[in-house]
Structure formats: C-alpha cells, structure tokens
PDB file of C-alpha atoms in Angstrom:
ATOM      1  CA  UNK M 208       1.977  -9.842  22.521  1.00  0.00           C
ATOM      2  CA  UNK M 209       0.438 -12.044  25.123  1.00  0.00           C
ATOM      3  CA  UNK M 210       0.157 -15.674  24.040  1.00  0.00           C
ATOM      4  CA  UNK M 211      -3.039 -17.586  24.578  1.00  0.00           C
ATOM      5  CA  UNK M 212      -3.815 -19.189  27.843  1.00  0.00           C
ATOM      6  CA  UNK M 213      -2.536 -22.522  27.462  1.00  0.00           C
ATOM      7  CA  UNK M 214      -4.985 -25.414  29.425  1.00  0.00           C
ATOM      8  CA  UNK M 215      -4.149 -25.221  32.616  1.00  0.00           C
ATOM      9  CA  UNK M 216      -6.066 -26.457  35.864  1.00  0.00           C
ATOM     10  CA  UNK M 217      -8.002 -23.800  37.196  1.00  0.00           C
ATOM     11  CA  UNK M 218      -6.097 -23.761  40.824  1.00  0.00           C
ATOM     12  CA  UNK M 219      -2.558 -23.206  38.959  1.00  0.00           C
ATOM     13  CA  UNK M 220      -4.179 -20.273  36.668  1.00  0.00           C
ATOM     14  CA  UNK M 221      -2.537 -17.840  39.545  1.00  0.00           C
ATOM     15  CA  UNK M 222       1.001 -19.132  38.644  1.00  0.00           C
ATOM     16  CA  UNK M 223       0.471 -18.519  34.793  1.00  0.00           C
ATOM     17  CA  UNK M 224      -0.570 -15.152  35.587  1.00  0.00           C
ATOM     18  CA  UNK M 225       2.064 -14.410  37.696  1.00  0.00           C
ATOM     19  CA  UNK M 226       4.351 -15.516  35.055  1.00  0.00           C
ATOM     20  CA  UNK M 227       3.074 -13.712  32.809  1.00  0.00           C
ATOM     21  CA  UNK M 228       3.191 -10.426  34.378  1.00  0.00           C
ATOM     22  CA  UNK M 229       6.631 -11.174  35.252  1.00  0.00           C
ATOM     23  CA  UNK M 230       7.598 -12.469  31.662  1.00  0.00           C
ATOM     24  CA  UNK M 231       6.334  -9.021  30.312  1.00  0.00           C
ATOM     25  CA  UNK M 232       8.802  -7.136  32.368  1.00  0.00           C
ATOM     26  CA  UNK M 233      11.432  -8.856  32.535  1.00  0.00           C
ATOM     27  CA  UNK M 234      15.019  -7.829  31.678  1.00  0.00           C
ATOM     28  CA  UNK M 235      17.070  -8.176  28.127  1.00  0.00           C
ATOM     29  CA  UNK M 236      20.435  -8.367  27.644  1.00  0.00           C
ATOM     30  CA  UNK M 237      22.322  -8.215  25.067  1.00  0.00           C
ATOM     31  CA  UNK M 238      21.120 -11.413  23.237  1.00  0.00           C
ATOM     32  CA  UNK M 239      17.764 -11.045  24.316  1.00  0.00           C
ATOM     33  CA  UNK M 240      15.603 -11.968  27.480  1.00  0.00           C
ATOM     34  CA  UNK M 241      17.081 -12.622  30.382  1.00  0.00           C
ATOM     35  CA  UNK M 242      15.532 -15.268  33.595  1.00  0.00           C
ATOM     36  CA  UNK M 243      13.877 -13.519  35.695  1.00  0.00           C
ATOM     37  CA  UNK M 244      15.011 -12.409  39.037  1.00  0.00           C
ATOM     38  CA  UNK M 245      14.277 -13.910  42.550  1.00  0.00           C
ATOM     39  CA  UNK M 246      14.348 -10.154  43.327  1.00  0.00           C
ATOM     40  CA  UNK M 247      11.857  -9.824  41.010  1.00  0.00           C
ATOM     41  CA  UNK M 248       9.420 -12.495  41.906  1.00  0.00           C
ATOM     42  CA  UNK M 249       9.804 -11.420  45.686  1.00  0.00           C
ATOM     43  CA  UNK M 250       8.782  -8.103  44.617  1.00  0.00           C
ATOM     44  CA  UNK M 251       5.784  -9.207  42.672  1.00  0.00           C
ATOM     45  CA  UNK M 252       4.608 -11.149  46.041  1.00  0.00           C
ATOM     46  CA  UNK M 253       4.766  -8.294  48.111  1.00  0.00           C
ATOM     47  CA  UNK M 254       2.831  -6.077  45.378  1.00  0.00           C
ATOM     48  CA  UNK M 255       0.396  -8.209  45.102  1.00  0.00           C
ATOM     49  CA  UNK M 256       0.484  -8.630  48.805  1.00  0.00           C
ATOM     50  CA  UNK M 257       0.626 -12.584  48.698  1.00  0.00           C
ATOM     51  CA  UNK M 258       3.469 -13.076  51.275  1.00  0.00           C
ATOM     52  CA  UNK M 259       2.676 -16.615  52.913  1.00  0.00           C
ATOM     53  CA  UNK M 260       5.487 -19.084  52.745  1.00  0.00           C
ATOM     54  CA  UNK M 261       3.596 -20.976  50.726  1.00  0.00           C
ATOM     55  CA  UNK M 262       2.601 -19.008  48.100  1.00  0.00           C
ATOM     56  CA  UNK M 263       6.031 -17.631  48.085  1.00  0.00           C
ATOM     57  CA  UNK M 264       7.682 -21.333  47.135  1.00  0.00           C
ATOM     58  CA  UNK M 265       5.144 -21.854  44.791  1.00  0.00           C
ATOM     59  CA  UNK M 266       5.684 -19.173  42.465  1.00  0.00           C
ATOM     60  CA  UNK M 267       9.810 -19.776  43.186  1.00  0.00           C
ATOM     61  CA  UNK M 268       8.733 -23.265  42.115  1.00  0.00           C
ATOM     62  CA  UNK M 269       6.731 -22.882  38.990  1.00  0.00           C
ATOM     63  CA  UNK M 270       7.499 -18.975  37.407  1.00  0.00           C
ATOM     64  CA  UNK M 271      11.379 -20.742  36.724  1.00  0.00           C
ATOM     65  CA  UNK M 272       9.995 -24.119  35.281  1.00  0.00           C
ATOM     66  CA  UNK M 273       7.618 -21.784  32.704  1.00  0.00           C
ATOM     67  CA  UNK M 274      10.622 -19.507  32.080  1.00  0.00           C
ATOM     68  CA  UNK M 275      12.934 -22.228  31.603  1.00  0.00           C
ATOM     69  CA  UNK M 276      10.792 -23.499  28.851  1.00  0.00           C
ATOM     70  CA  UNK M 277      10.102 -19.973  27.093  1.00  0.00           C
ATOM     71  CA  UNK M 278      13.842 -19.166  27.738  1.00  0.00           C
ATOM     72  CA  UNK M 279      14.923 -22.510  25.683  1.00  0.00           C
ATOM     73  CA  UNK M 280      12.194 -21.850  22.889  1.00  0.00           C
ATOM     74  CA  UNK M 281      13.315 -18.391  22.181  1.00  0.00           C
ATOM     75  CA  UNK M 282      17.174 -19.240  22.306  1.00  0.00           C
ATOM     76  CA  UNK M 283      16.378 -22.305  20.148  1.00  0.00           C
ATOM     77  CA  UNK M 284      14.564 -20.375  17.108  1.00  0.00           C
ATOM     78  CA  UNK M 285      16.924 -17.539  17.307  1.00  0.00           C
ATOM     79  CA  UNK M 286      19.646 -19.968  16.532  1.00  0.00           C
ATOM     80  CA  UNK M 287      17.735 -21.694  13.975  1.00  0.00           C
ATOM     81  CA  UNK M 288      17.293 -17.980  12.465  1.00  0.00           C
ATOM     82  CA  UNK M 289      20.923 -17.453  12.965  1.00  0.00           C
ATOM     83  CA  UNK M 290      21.716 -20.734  10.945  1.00  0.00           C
ATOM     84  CA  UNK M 291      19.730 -20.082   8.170  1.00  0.00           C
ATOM     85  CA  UNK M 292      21.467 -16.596   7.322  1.00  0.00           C
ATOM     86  CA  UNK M 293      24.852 -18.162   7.900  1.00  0.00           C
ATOM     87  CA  UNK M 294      23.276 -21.126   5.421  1.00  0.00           C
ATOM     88  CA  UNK M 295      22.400 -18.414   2.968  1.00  0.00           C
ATOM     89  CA  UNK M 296      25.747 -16.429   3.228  1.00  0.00           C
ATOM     90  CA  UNK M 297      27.587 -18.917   2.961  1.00  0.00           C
ATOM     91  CA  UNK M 298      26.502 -20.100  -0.365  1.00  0.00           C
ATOM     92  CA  UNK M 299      28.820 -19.261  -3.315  1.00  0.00           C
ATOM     93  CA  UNK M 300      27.638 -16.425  -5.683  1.00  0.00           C
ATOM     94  CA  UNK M 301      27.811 -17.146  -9.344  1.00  0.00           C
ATOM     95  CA  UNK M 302      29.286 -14.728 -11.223  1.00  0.00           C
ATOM     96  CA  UNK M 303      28.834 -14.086 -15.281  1.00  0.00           C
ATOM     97  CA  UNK M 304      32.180 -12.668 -15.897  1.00  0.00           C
ATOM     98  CA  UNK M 305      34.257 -15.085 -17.604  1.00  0.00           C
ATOM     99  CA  UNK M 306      31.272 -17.027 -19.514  1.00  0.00           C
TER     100      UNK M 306
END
C-alpha cells in the first residue's frame, strides 16, 4: 500500500511520483527489496517519454536518495523484528517437572 504523500515542494512532486512507481515494481531478493535499477529508471524515462539530460540526472539524483532512505527503514525494522524473536527464543522455559 501506497504511503501518503509526504510535503514536498510542488516542482519536486514529479520525482516522488517517479519513485513511487518505481518503488512499486521494483525487484526482491531473497531478504526482501532490492535498489532499484539504473536500467530501470532509464526505462521509466523513456516510457514516460521524458528523455532530456536533465530530467534524466534528476531522477538518477533523487529516486536513489528516496530509496536509500526506504531501503535503510525496511532493513532496520526487519532486524528489530528479527531481534525480538531471537529475544523471545532465547529465553529459558520453565519447566514443572522436578517441583
């Protein structure tokens, strides 16, 4: 599910979109998510048939800075999830035989 638009100035709106439609079909490995491509941001250029050289650096500019941060949030509560079942695990059962 699609987040909320966060504030954003209206002129960099086209770079959140373009994130975003990236983000939702982008690859996932094994652990989850994976970056998303420079194939795949060329590709999204030329479908959307914004080709200029500057457009082009923009999006290879921003679409890594936004993954980047959605990469590290995802990675960082999956290993907080991770830690807190080996937390629970770990702790020593009590057992009643013996008492």
């Amino acid at each position: 599910k699609q987040e909320d638009i966060p504030h954003i100035f209206p002129r960099c709106l086209w770079a959140w979109r373009a994130y975003c439609d990236l983000s939702e079909r982008r690859g996932v490995g094994p652990n989850g998510p994976v970056p998303i491509t420079i194939e795949s941001m060329e590709a999204y250029s030329r479908l959307t048939q914004r080709t200029e050289r500057f457009y082009v650096d923009q999006l290879l500019y921003f679409v890594p800075v936004l993954d980047r941060v959605y990469l590290r949030d995802f990675y960082d509560k999956q290993s907080a999830e991770v830690e807190k079942e080996r937390r629970k695990s770990a702790k020593p059962v009590r057992s009643r035989i013996g008492m």
